[in-house]
Amino acid sequence: MSDKTPTGGEALHRLLTLELARVTEQAAIAAARLRGRGDEKAADQAAVDAMRSALNEVAISGTVVIGEGERDEAPMLFIGETVGKGGPEVDIALDPLEGTTVCAKNLPNSLTVLAVAENGSLLNAPDVYMEKIAVGPGLPQDVVNLANTPEENLAALAKAKGVAVADLTACILDRPRHAQLIAAVRETGAAIRLIGDGDVAGVIHTTDPEETGIDIYMGIGGAPEGVLAAAALRCTGGQMQGRLQLNTNEKRARAERMGIVDPYKIYTVEEMAAGNVIFAATGVTDGNLLDGVRFYRDRITTHTLVMRSHSRTIREVRAHHYVGSSSA
Ligand code: VTB
């Protein structure tokens, strides 16, 4: 047996790759039927239902660690829910519809997202905000750092890339809380791509700046989305840091109950997603990296990214689902 022969969990993970793509495909098709209708809740619910029933067909014993919310606020895919029809014990992080508002408006970059990881290897993040910074692969370690100012980070990134700061584009969520950050970035001369929603896609976009035009992701989004983005970066390379925004006693207590001792800790990618990870995402609406679902007379097409951290294999799956076939 060569050293490269996958063993135990690794081999199982490999077999799961296509299974997980099927799950995000099903959720994307369900959400896409409701895109552009102005009804975020309906699109989200359709994605949740489809993802849950597809997940329950997969041969895993999965525990949702990043999901739709706490058990009392989310009836399905809540944190702690077990999914799958039995098999290896794995942790699951999911967002059945990342970018509900952009989906409801049929704007770019809404995705269905799923990450499966070895038991106990994903940060159990509370549903609070997280400050994030991310850049793509091939740059010096710690070229950017949340402890530095936006000006310092952009200057360091430009230097490492051998370009002027004005040649950089930062992706930032369009929120009032980012007024200062946006002003500071504009002051440096860098361009900003403001997004309405969907910072998992925003972070992933930094991994392929030539394709997406995005060099750096900055700002405050959801902590669960931060863990999902970290799982993706484990497979693509690239750097990210996250710092939970635990600005009330209640949030600090909640985080403590989830095992977080230092409320100010800056997490690296590996600290948010350790161990072997498989990450899958299917486009719901058209985006920079993934096309959205298309409906035709006799078939539906989907575009999925499915990646494995162990081998760093990145697959793009374009699937044609014939309408009328028993499993799309
Ligand atoms: C982001 C974004 C999500 O939440 O994490 C954002 O990626 C942060 O929260 O798509 P606010 O909307 O409160 O700013 C989402 O928009 C999902 O709600």
Coordinates of C-alpha atoms and ligand atoms in Angstrom, one line a residue:
M1 CA 0.0 0.0 0.0
S2 CA 1.6 3.3 -1.0
D3 CA 1.6 6.2 1.4
K4 CA -0.9 7.9 -0.8
T5 CA -3.6 5.2 -0.5
P6 CA -6.5 6.9 1.3
T7 CA -7.4 5.2 4.5
G8 CA -10.5 5.2 6.8
G9 CA -12.1 8.6 6.9
E10 CA -10.1 9.9 3.9
A11 CA -11.4 7.2 1.6
L12 CA -15.0 7.7 2.8
H13 CA -14.7 11.4 2.3
R14 CA -13.6 10.8 -1.2
L15 CA -16.7 8.7 -1.9
L16 CA -18.9 11.4 -0.5
T17 CA -17.7 14.1 -2.9
L18 CA -20.3 13.5 -5.5
E19 CA -23.0 12.8 -3.0
L20 CA -22.5 16.2 -1.5
A21 CA -22.7 17.9 -4.9
R22 CA -26.1 16.2 -5.3
V23 CA -27.3 17.8 -2.1
T24 CA -26.3 21.3 -3.0
E25 CA -27.7 20.8 -6.5
Q26 CA -31.1 19.8 -5.1
A27 CA -31.2 22.8 -2.7
A28 CA -30.2 25.1 -5.6
I29 CA -32.9 23.9 -7.9
A30 CA -35.5 24.3 -5.2
A31 CA -34.4 27.9 -4.4
A32 CA -34.0 28.8 -8.0
R33 CA -37.7 28.1 -8.7
L34 CA -38.4 31.0 -6.3
R35 CA -35.6 33.4 -7.3
G36 CA -36.6 36.9 -8.3
R37 CA -40.1 36.6 -6.6
G38 CA -39.2 39.0 -3.8
D39 CA -40.0 36.4 -1.1
E40 CA -36.8 35.6 0.8
K41 CA -38.5 33.3 3.3
A42 CA -40.1 31.1 0.7
A43 CA -36.9 30.7 -1.2
D44 CA -34.9 29.9 1.9
Q45 CA -37.6 27.4 3.1
A46 CA -37.5 25.6 -0.2
A47 CA -33.8 25.3 -0.1
V48 CA -33.9 24.1 3.5
D49 CA -36.5 21.4 2.8
A50 CA -34.6 20.2 -0.3
M51 CA -31.2 20.2 1.4
R52 CA -32.5 18.3 4.4
S53 CA -34.2 15.6 2.4
A54 CA -31.2 15.2 0.1
L55 CA -28.9 15.0 3.1
N56 CA -31.0 12.3 4.7
E57 CA -30.3 10.1 1.6
V58 CA -26.5 10.3 2.2
A59 CA -24.6 7.5 4.0
I60 CA -23.4 9.5 6.9
S61 CA -24.2 10.1 10.5
G62 CA -23.9 13.8 10.4
T63 CA -24.4 16.4 13.1
V64 CA -25.2 19.9 12.1
V65 CA -22.8 22.3 13.9
I66 CA -23.3 25.3 11.7
G67 CA -26.9 25.4 10.6
E68 CA -30.1 27.4 10.4
G69 CA -30.0 28.4 14.0
E70 CA -30.6 27.1 17.5
R71 CA -33.1 24.4 17.9
D72 CA -35.8 26.7 19.3
E73 CA -35.6 29.2 16.4
A74 CA -35.1 26.8 13.5
P75 CA -37.3 23.8 13.1
M76 CA -35.1 22.2 10.5
L77 CA -31.3 21.8 10.1
F78 CA -30.9 23.4 13.5
I79 CA -27.6 23.1 15.4
G80 CA -27.3 19.6 16.9
E81 CA -29.8 18.0 14.4
T82 CA -28.6 14.7 13.1
V83 CA -28.8 14.0 9.4
G84 CA -28.0 11.2 7.0
K85 CA -29.0 7.6 6.7
G86 CA -26.1 6.2 8.8
G87 CA -22.4 6.0 8.1
P88 CA -19.2 7.8 9.3
E89 CA -19.7 10.3 12.0
V90 CA -19.1 13.8 10.5
D91 CA -19.7 17.4 11.4
I92 CA -21.8 19.4 9.0
A93 CA -21.8 23.2 8.3
L94 CA -24.5 24.4 5.9
D95 CA -26.3 27.3 4.5
P96 CA -29.1 26.1 2.3
L97 CA -29.5 29.5 0.7
E98 CA -26.5 31.9 1.2
G99 CA -27.7 35.3 0.0
T100 CA -31.5 35.1 0.5
T101 CA -32.0 38.7 -0.3
V102 CA -30.0 38.6 -3.5
C103 CA -31.9 35.4 -4.5
A104 CA -35.2 37.1 -3.9
K105 CA -34.0 40.0 -6.1
N106 CA -32.4 37.6 -8.6
L107 CA -29.1 39.4 -8.2
P108 CA -25.7 37.7 -8.6
N109 CA -23.9 35.3 -6.3
S110 CA -26.6 33.5 -4.2
L111 CA -25.4 29.9 -3.5
T112 CA -26.3 26.8 -1.6
V113 CA -23.4 25.8 0.6
L114 CA -22.5 22.6 2.5
A115 CA -19.3 21.5 4.2
V116 CA -18.7 18.1 5.8
A117 CA -15.8 17.7 8.1
E118 CA -14.2 15.2 10.5
N119 CA -16.0 15.1 13.8
G120 CA -15.1 18.0 16.1
S121 CA -13.1 19.9 13.5
L122 CA -15.3 22.9 12.8
L123 CA -15.5 25.9 15.1
N124 CA -18.8 25.8 16.8
A125 CA -19.5 29.5 16.2
P126 CA -22.5 31.2 17.8
D127 CA -24.8 33.0 15.4
V128 CA -23.2 36.4 16.0
Y129 CA -21.2 38.7 13.7
M130 CA -17.6 38.0 12.7
E131 CA -15.1 40.5 11.4
K132 CA -13.3 38.9 8.5
I133 CA -10.4 39.5 6.2
A134 CA -9.4 37.2 3.4
V135 CA -6.9 37.1 0.5
G136 CA -6.1 34.4 -2.1
P137 CA -3.4 31.8 -2.3
G138 CA 0.2 32.3 -3.2
L139 CA 0.8 35.3 -0.9
P140 CA 3.3 35.6 2.0
Q141 CA 1.9 34.2 5.3
D142 CA 0.0 36.8 7.4
V143 CA 0.3 39.4 4.6
V144 CA -2.9 40.9 6.0
N145 CA -4.0 40.9 9.6
L146 CA -7.2 41.9 11.4
A147 CA -4.9 43.6 14.0
N148 CA -3.8 46.1 11.4
T149 CA -5.6 49.0 9.9
P150 CA -7.3 48.7 6.5
E151 CA -4.7 51.1 5.1
E152 CA -1.9 48.9 6.3
N153 CA -3.5 45.8 5.0
L154 CA -4.1 47.2 1.5
A155 CA -0.5 48.6 1.4
A156 CA 0.9 45.2 2.4
L157 CA -1.2 43.3 -0.1
A158 CA -0.3 45.7 -3.0
K159 CA 3.3 45.3 -2.2
A160 CA 3.1 41.5 -2.1
K161 CA 1.3 41.5 -5.4
G162 CA 3.6 44.0 -7.0
V163 CA 0.8 46.4 -7.9
A164 CA -0.3 49.8 -6.8
V165 CA -3.0 50.1 -4.0
A166 CA -5.2 51.7 -6.6
D167 CA -5.1 48.5 -8.6
L168 CA -6.7 46.5 -5.8
T169 CA -10.4 45.7 -5.4
A170 CA -11.9 45.0 -2.0
C171 CA -15.2 43.2 -1.6
I172 CA -17.3 44.6 1.3
L173 CA -20.9 44.0 2.4
D174 CA -23.0 47.1 1.8
R175 CA -24.1 47.9 5.3
P176 CA -24.2 51.1 7.4
R177 CA -21.8 49.5 9.9
H178 CA -19.1 49.6 7.2
A179 CA -19.3 53.3 6.6
Q180 CA -15.9 53.9 8.2
L181 CA -14.3 51.0 6.6
I182 CA -15.6 52.0 3.1
A183 CA -14.3 55.5 3.6
A184 CA -10.9 54.3 4.7
V185 CA -10.6 51.9 1.8
R186 CA -11.6 54.6 -0.7
E187 CA -9.2 57.0 0.8
T188 CA -6.3 54.6 -0.1
G189 CA -7.4 54.7 -3.8
A190 CA -8.4 51.0 -3.9
A191 CA -11.7 50.1 -5.5
I192 CA -14.6 48.5 -3.7
R193 CA -17.1 45.9 -4.9
L194 CA -20.1 46.4 -2.6
I195 CA -22.2 43.3 -2.2
G196 CA -25.8 43.2 -0.9
D197 CA -25.5 39.8 0.7
G198 CA -23.5 36.6 0.4
D199 CA -20.1 36.9 2.0
V200 CA -19.3 33.2 1.7
A201 CA -19.1 33.9 -2.1
G202 CA -17.3 37.2 -1.3
V203 CA -14.5 35.3 0.5
I204 CA -14.3 32.5 -2.1
H205 CA -13.9 35.2 -4.8
T206 CA -10.6 36.2 -3.4
T207 CA -9.1 32.8 -4.2
D208 CA -9.3 33.6 -8.0
P209 CA -8.8 37.3 -8.4
E210 CA -8.1 37.0 -12.2
E211 CA -11.6 35.5 -12.7
T212 CA -13.5 37.5 -10.2
G213 CA -11.6 40.8 -10.0
I214 CA -11.6 40.7 -6.2
D215 CA -8.3 40.8 -4.3
I216 CA -9.4 41.0 -0.7
Y217 CA -12.6 40.6 1.4
M218 CA -13.0 42.9 4.3
G219 CA -15.7 43.6 6.9
I220 CA -18.3 42.2 9.3
G221 CA -20.7 39.4 8.3
G222 CA -22.2 36.3 9.9
A223 CA -19.9 34.0 12.0
P224 CA -21.5 30.9 10.6
E225 CA -20.7 32.2 7.1
G226 CA -17.2 32.7 8.3
V227 CA -16.7 29.0 9.2
L228 CA -18.2 28.0 5.9
A229 CA -15.8 30.3 4.0
A230 CA -12.9 28.9 6.1
A231 CA -13.9 25.4 5.1
A232 CA -13.8 26.4 1.4
L233 CA -10.4 28.0 1.8
R234 CA -9.0 24.8 3.4
C235 CA -9.6 23.3 -0.1
T236 CA -8.5 26.2 -2.3
G237 CA -5.7 27.7 -0.3
G238 CA -5.8 31.4 0.6
Q239 CA -5.7 33.1 3.9
M240 CA -8.5 34.3 6.2
Q241 CA -8.8 35.6 9.7
G242 CA -12.0 36.0 11.7
R243 CA -12.8 37.7 15.0
L244 CA -16.2 37.1 16.7
Q245 CA -18.1 40.3 17.6
L246 CA -19.0 39.5 21.1
N247 CA -20.1 43.0 22.2
T248 CA -22.6 42.2 24.9
N249 CA -22.6 40.0 28.0
E250 CA -25.3 37.9 26.6
K251 CA -23.3 37.1 23.5
R252 CA -20.1 36.5 25.5
A253 CA -22.0 34.1 27.7
R254 CA -23.5 32.3 24.7
A255 CA -20.0 31.9 23.2
E256 CA -18.6 30.7 26.4
R257 CA -21.3 27.9 26.6
M258 CA -20.1 26.9 23.1
G259 CA -16.5 26.6 24.4
I260 CA -15.1 29.9 23.4
V261 CA -12.8 31.2 26.1
D262 CA -11.2 34.3 24.6
P263 CA -13.8 36.6 23.1
Y264 CA -11.2 38.7 21.2
K265 CA -9.4 35.8 19.6
I266 CA -8.4 36.1 16.0
Y267 CA -9.1 32.8 14.3
T268 CA -7.1 31.5 11.3
V269 CA -8.6 29.3 8.6
E270 CA -7.2 26.1 10.3
E271 CA -8.7 27.2 13.6
M272 CA -12.1 27.5 12.1
A273 CA -12.0 24.4 9.9
A274 CA -9.4 21.7 10.9
G275 CA -9.2 18.1 9.7
N276 CA -10.4 16.8 6.4
V277 CA -13.2 18.9 4.8
I278 CA -15.3 18.5 1.7
F279 CA -17.0 21.7 0.5
A280 CA -19.7 21.9 -2.0
A281 CA -21.6 25.0 -3.4
T282 CA -24.1 25.3 -6.3
G283 CA -25.0 28.6 -7.9
V284 CA -28.6 29.6 -7.5
T285 CA -28.4 32.9 -9.4
D286 CA -25.6 33.6 -11.9
G287 CA -22.4 34.7 -10.2
N288 CA -18.7 35.4 -10.7
L289 CA -17.6 31.8 -10.1
L290 CA -20.8 29.8 -10.6
D291 CA -23.6 30.0 -13.1
G292 CA -27.1 29.9 -11.7
V293 CA -29.7 27.2 -12.2
R294 CA -31.3 27.1 -15.7
F295 CA -34.6 25.6 -16.5
Y296 CA -35.4 24.2 -20.0
R297 CA -38.2 22.3 -21.4
D298 CA -36.8 18.9 -20.7
R299 CA -33.9 19.5 -18.3
I300 CA -32.5 21.7 -15.6
T301 CA -28.8 22.6 -15.5
T302 CA -26.7 23.3 -12.4
H303 CA -23.2 24.5 -11.8
T304 CA -21.4 23.2 -8.7
L305 CA -18.0 23.6 -7.1
V306 CA -17.0 20.6 -5.0
M307 CA -13.6 20.4 -3.3
R308 CA -11.7 18.2 -0.9
S309 CA -9.1 19.6 1.5
H310 CA -7.2 16.3 1.7
S311 CA -6.2 16.2 -2.0
R312 CA -7.0 19.9 -2.7
T313 CA -9.0 18.7 -5.7
I314 CA -11.3 21.3 -7.1
R315 CA -14.1 20.0 -9.3
E316 CA -16.6 22.0 -11.2
V317 CA -19.6 19.9 -12.0
R318 CA -22.0 21.0 -14.7
A319 CA -25.0 18.7 -14.3
H320 CA -27.9 18.2 -16.7
H321 CA -30.9 16.9 -14.7
Y322 CA -33.5 15.5 -17.1
V323 CA -37.0 16.4 -16.0
G324 CA -39.0 13.3 -15.5
S325 CA -36.0 11.1 -14.5
S326 CA -36.5 9.5 -11.1
S327 CA -33.7 11.4 -9.4
A328 CA -32.8 14.7 -10.9
Ligands
VTB1 C1 -23.6 38.1 5.7 C2 -24.0 37.5 4.4 C3 -25.3 36.7 4.5 O1 -25.8 37.9 6.5 O2 -23.0 37.1 6.5 C4 -24.7 38.8 6.4 O3 -23.1 36.6 3.9 C5 -24.4 39.5 7.7 O4 -25.6 39.9 8.4 O5 -25.7 36.4 3.2 P1 -26.4 41.2 8.1 O6 -27.3 40.9 6.9 O7 -27.2 41.4 9.3 O8 -25.5 42.3 7.7 C6 -26.3 37.5 5.3 O9 -26.8 38.6 4.6 C7 -27.5 36.5 5.5 O10 -28.5 37.1 6.2

